[in-house]
Coordinates of C-alpha atoms in Angstrom, one line a residue:
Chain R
X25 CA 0.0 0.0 0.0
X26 CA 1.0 3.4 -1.1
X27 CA 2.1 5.5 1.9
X28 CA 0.4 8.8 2.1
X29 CA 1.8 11.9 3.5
X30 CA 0.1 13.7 6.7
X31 CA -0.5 17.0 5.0
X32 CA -2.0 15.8 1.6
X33 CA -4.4 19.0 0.4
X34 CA -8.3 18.2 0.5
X35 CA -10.0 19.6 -2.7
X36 CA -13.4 19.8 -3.7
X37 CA -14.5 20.1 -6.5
X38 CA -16.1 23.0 -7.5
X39 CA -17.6 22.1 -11.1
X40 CA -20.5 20.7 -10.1
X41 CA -21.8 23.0 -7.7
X42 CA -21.2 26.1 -9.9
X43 CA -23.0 24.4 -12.8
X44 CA -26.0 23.6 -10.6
X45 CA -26.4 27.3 -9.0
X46 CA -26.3 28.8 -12.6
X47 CA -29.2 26.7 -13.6
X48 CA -30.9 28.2 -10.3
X49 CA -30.2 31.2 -11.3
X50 CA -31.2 30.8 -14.8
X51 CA -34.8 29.3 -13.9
X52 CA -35.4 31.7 -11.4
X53 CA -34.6 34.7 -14.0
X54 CA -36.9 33.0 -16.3
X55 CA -39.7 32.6 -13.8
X56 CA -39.1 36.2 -12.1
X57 CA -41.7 38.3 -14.3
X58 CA -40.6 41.6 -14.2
X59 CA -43.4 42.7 -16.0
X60 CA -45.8 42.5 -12.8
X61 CA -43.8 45.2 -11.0
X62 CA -46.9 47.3 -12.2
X63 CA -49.0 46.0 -10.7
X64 CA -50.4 46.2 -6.7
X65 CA -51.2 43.8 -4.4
X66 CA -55.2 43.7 -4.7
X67 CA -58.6 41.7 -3.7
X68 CA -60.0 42.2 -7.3
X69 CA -63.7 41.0 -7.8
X70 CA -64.7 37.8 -9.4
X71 CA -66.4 37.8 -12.8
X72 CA -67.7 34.5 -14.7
X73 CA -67.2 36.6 -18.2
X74 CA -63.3 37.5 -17.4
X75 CA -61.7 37.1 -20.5
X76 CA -57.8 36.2 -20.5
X77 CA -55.9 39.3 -20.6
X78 CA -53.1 39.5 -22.9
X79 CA -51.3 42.9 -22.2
X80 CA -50.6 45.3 -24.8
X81 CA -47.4 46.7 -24.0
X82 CA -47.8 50.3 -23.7
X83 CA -51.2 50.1 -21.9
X84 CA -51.3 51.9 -18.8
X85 CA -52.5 50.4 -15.6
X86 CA -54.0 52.1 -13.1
X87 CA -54.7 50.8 -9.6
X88 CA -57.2 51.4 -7.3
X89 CA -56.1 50.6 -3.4
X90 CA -58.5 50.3 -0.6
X91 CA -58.2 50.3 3.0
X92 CA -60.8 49.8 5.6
X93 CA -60.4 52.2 9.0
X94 CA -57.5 50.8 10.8
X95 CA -56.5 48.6 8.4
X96 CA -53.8 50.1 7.0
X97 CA -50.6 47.7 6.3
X98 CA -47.1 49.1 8.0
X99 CA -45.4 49.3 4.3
X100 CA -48.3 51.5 3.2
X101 CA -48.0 53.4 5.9
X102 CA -43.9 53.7 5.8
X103 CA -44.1 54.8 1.6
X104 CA -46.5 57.7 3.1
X105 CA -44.1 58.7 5.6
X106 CA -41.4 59.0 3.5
X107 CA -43.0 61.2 0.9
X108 CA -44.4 63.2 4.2
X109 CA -48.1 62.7 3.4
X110 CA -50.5 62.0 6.2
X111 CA -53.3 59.3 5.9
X112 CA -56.4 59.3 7.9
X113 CA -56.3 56.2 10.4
X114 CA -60.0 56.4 11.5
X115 CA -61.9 55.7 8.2
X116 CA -61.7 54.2 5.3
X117 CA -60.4 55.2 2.1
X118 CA -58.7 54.9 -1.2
X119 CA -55.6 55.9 -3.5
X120 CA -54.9 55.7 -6.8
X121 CA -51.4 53.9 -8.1
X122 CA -49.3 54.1 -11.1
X123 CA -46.0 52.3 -11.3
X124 CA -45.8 53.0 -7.9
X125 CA -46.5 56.3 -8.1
X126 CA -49.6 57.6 -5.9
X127 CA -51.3 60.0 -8.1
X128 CA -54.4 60.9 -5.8
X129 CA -55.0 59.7 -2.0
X130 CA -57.2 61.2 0.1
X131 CA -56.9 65.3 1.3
X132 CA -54.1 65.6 -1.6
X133 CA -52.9 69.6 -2.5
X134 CA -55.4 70.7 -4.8
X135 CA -52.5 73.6 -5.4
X136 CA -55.9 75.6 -5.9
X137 CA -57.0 73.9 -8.9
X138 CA -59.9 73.4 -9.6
X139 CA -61.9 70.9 -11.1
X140 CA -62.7 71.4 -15.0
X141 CA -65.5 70.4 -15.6
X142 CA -67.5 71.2 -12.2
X143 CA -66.1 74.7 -12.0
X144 CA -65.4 75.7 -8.9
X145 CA -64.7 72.5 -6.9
X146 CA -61.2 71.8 -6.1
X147 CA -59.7 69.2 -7.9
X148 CA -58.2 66.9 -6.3
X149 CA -57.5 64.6 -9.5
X150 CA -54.4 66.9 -10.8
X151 CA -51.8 64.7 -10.9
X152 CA -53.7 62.1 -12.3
X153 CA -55.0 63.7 -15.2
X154 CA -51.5 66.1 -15.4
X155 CA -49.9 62.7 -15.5
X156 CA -51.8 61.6 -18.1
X157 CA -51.6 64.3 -20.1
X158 CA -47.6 64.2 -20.1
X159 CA -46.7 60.5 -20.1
X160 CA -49.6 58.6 -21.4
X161 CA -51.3 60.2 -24.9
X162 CA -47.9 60.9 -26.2
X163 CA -46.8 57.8 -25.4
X164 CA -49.9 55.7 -26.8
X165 CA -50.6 55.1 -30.3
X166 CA -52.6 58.0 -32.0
X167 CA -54.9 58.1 -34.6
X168 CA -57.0 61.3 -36.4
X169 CA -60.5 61.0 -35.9
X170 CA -61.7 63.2 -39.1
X171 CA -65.1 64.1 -37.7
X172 CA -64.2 64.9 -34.6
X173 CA -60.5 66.6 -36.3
X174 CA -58.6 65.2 -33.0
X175 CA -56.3 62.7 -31.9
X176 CA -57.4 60.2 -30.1
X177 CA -55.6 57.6 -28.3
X178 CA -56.5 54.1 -29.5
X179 CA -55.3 51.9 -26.3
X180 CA -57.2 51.6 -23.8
X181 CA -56.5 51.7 -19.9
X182 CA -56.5 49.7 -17.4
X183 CA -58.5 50.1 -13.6
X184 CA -57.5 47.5 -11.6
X185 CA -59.5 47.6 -8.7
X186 CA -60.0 46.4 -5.1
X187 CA -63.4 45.2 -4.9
X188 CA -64.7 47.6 -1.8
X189 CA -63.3 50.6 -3.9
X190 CA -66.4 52.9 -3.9
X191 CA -67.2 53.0 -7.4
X192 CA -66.4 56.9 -7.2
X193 CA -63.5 56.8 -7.6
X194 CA -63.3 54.8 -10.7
X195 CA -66.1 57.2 -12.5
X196 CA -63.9 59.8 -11.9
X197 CA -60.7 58.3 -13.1
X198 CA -63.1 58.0 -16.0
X199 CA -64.0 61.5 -15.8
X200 CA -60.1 62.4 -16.3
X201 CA -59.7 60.2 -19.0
X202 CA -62.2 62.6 -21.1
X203 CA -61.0 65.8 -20.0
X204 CA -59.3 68.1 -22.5
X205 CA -55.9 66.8 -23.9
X206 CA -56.5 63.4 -22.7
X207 CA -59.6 62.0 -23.9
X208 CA -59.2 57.8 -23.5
X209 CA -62.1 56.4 -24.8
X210 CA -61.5 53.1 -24.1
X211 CA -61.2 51.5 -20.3
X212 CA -60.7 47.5 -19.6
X213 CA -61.6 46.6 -15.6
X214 CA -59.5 43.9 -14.0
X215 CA -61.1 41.0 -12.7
X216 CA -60.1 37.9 -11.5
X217 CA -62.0 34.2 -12.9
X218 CA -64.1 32.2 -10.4
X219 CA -61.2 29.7 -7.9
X220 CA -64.0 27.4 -8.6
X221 CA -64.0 27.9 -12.2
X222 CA -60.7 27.7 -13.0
X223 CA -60.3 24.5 -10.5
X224 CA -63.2 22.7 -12.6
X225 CA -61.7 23.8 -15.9
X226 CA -58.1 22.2 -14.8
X227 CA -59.8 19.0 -13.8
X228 CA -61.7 18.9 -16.9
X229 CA -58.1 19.4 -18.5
X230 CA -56.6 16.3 -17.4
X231 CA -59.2 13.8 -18.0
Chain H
X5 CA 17.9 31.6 -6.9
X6 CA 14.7 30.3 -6.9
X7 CA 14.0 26.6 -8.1
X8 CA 14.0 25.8 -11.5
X9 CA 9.5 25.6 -11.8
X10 CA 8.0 22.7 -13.0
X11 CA 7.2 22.4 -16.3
X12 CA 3.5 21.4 -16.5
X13 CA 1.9 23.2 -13.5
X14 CA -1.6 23.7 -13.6
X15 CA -3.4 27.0 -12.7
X16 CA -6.1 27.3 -11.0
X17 CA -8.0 30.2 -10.9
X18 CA -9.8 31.1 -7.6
X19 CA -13.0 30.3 -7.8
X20 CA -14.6 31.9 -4.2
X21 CA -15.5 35.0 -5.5
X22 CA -16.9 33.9 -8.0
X23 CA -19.4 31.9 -5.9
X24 CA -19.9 34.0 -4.1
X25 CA -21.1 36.6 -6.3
X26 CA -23.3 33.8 -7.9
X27 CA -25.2 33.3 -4.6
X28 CA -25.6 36.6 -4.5
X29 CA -27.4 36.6 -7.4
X30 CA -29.5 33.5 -6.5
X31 CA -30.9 34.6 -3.4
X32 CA -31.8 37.8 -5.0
X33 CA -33.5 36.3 -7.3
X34 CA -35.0 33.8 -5.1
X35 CA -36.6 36.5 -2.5
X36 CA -38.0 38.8 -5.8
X37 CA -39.5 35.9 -6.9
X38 CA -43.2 36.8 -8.1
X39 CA -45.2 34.4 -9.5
X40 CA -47.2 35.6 -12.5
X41 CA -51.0 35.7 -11.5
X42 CA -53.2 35.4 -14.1
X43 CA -56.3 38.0 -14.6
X44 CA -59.0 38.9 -16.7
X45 CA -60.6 41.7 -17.8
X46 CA -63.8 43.4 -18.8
X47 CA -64.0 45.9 -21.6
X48 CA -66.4 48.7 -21.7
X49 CA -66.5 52.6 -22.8
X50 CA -66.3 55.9 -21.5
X51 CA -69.1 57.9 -20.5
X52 CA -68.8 60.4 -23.7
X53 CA -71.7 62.8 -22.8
X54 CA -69.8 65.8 -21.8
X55 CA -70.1 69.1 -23.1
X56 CA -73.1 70.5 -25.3
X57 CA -74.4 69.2 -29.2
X58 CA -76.6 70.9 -31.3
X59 CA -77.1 67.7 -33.3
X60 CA -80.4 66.3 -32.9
X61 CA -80.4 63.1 -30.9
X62 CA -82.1 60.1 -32.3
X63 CA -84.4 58.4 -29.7
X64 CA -83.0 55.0 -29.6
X65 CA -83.7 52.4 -27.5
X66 CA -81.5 52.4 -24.2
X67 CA -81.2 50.1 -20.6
X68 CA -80.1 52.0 -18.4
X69 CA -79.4 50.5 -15.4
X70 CA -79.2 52.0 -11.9
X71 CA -77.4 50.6 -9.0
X72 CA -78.7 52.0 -5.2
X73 CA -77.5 50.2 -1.9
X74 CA -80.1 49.3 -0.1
X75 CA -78.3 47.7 3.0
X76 CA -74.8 48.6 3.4
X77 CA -74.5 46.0 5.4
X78 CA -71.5 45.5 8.4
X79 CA -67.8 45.6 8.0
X80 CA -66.4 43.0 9.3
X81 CA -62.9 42.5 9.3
X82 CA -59.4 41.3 11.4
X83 CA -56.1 43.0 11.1
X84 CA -52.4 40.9 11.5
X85 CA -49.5 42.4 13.3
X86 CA -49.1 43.8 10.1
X87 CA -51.9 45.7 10.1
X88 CA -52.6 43.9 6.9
X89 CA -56.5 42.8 7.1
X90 CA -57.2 39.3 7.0
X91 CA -60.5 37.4 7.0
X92 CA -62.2 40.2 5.5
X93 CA -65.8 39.3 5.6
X94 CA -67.1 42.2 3.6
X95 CA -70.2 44.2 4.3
X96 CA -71.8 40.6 5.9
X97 CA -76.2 41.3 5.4
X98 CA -75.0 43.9 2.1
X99 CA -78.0 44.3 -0.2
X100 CA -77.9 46.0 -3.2
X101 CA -81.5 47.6 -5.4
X102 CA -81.0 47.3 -9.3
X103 CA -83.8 49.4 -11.1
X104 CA -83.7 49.1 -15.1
X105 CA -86.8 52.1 -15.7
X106 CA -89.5 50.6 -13.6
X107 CA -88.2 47.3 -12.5
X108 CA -86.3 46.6 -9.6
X109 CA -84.4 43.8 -8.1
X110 CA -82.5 43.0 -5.0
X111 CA -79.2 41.4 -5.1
X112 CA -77.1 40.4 -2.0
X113 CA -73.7 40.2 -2.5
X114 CA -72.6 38.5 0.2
X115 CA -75.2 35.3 0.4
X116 CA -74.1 32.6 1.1
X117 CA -77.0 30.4 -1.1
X118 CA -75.9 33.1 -3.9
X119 CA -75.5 30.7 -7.3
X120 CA -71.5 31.9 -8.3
X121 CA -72.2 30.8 -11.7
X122 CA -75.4 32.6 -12.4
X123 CA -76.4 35.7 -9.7
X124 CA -78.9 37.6 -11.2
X125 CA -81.0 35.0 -13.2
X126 CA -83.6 38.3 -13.1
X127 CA -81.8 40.5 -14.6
X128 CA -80.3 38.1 -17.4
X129 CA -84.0 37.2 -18.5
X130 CA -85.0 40.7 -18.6
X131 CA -81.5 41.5 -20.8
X132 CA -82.8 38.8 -23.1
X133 CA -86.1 40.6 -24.1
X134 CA -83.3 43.2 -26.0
X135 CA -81.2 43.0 -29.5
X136 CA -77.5 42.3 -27.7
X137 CA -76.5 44.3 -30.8
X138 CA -77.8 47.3 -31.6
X139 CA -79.0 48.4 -27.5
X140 CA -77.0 50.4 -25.2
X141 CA -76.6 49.5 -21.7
X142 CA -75.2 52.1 -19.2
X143 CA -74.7 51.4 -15.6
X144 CA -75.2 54.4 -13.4
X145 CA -73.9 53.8 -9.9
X146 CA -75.1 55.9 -7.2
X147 CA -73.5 56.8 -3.9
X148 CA -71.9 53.9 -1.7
X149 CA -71.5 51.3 -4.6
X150 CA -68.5 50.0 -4.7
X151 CA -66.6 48.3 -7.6
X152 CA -67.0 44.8 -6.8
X153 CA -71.0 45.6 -7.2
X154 CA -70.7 47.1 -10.4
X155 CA -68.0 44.2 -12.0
X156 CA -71.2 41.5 -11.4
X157 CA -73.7 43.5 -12.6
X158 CA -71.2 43.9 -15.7
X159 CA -70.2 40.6 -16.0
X160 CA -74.4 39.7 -16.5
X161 CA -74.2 42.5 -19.1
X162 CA -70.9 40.9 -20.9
X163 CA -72.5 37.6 -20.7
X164 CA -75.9 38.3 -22.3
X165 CA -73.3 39.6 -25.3
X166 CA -74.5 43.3 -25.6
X167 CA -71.9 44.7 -27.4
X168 CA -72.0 48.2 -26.1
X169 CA -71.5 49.1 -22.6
X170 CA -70.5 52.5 -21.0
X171 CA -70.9 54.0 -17.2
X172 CA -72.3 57.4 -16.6
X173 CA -70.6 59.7 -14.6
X174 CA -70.6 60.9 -10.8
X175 CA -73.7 61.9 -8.9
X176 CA -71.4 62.0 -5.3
X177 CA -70.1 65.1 -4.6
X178 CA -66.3 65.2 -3.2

């Protein structure tokens, strides 16, 4: 037998593993959709007639949060702090989201606007529809309507809601999407299919 | 002098940091991991009756469909240590009044005998009586409705396969 030497070097090989946490890496790259990063965390209601949504890309989405009184989770409450904004803790209310980006919640600055098309209530919709105006028509496909002799923006938008929003809020997104300069004619609602549905349709799959 | 170095030795690169950057890499990706959710969508119009028109309107034939709450019902909810809210039993007893001109129905949307598939069989009879076609249908929610109201009565609309669909605008003051 071969004699060995006390202070032979132990080495593992590394091969293996390296190959093995690149394929992690790889499959969770793959299944990371980046692409949801638009989209909030939200109880949206169920409809039978949901059709499959297939995104256009440059549709905007627009969501619609809702909190009950007290209910108010800590990271919510930390991204309000840190832009300095106060929310009410005793009553319930709602926000409006895009790309992260609050563009209404409750008691914002009206900067004493006021609202165009009741005159002489403040508008508290401003940065929504100033928004709008300066990121979303240009960006959306245009077309000339040659009756009307304006452009008008052929994607729609999407309002994803939660499903205790009071409906107010979303007739007056709707409201801003007609004002001057803006004038979306189209809106899509997000819902989510039936659990049951989609559990029966699944089963029927595999059979 | 050194010693004369041997011929064939092999290099080997170090390979720690480089493992280490890669785990880097994999935990990020493992704790952003979001799983795509898959949603649907309902399609309708905007409410496009703003501003004046001299043009003569043609009486056409219209539903227009009201929604009133007639119970708003109890919220009923628990909060985490989070203060996320869990086990939200909405508005439990909630009852909502649909009124299409001089009908009216009562829908609660929080009942548990409530048929998932089919939750206004009323309302989807009296839709039938219509050309899916060539009818508008308009849903005018008062005050206190809230969205998730407004998606069923929708879906029953998209359903009975009327092709145009629009909302009319706010009655609520801010």
């Amino acid at each position: 037998m071969a004699k060995r030497t006390a202070n032979t070097e132990i080495e593992i090989d590394m091969t293996p593993m390296i190959d093995m946490t690149f394929l992690l890496i790889i499959f969770f790259i793959i299944v990371n959709d980046m692409s949801q990063k638009d989209l909030e965390e939200l109880k949206l209601p169920i409809a039978m007639e949901a059709g499959h949504d297939e995104p256009p890309e440059n549709r905007p989405v627009l969501n619609v949060r809702w909190f009950p009184a007290g209910g108010v989770p800590d990271s919510v409450i930390a991204h309000y702090k840190e832009l300095g904004i106060g929310i009410p803790s005793d009553q319930e209310w709602s926000d409006i989201v895009w790309k992260r980006n609050i563009l209404y919640y409750p008691f914002m600055d009206t900067k004493g606007l006021t609202d165009p098309i009741r005159k002489g209530r403040p508008d508290y919709y401003w940065k929504l529809a100033e928004t709008m105006r300066l990121v979303w028509v240009p960006e959306m496909a245009t077309k000339m309507d040659d009756k009307l002799k304006r452009i008008l923006p052929d994607d729609p938008i999407l309002i994803r809601a939660d499903r205790n929003t009071p409906f107010k809020y979303i007739q007056k997104i709707m409201e801003v999407c007609t004002r001057e300069g803006i004038q979306i004619w189209k809106v899509q609602l997000a819902a989510s299919e039936d659990p049951k549905i989609v559990d029966a349709r699944e089963k029927a799959k595999r059979k | 002098m050194a010693k004369k170095k041997k011929k064939f030795e092999e290099i080997k690169p170090d390979m720690t940091p480089m493992i280490d950057v890669t785990f880097l890499l994999l935990i990020f990706f493992i704790v952003t991991l979001k799983f795509k959710v898959l949603e649907g969508r309902l399609d309708a119009a905007l409410p496009k009756d703003r501003g004046s028109s001299t043009a003569k309107e043609e009486e056409i034939e219209k539903i227009d469909i009201q929604l009133y709450v007639a119970d708003p019902g109890d919220l009923d909810f628990e909060i985490d240590d989070k203060n996320k809210v869990t086990n939200l039993k909405v508005f439990s007893g909630r009852k909502i009044r649909i009124e299409v001109g001089t009908q009216k129905w009562y829908y609660e949307p929080f009942d548990p005998n409530r048929d998932t598939q089919n939750p206004l069989p009323e309302l989807a009879t009296f839709l039938k009586t219509f050309d899916k076609d060539e009818t508008p249908v308009s849903i005018d929610a008062r005050k206190g409705i809230v969205y998730g109201d407004v998606v069923v009565i929708l879906d029953v609309i998209v359903r009975a396969k009327f092709e145009q669909v629009s909302f009319a605008g706010t009655f609520e003051q801010e």
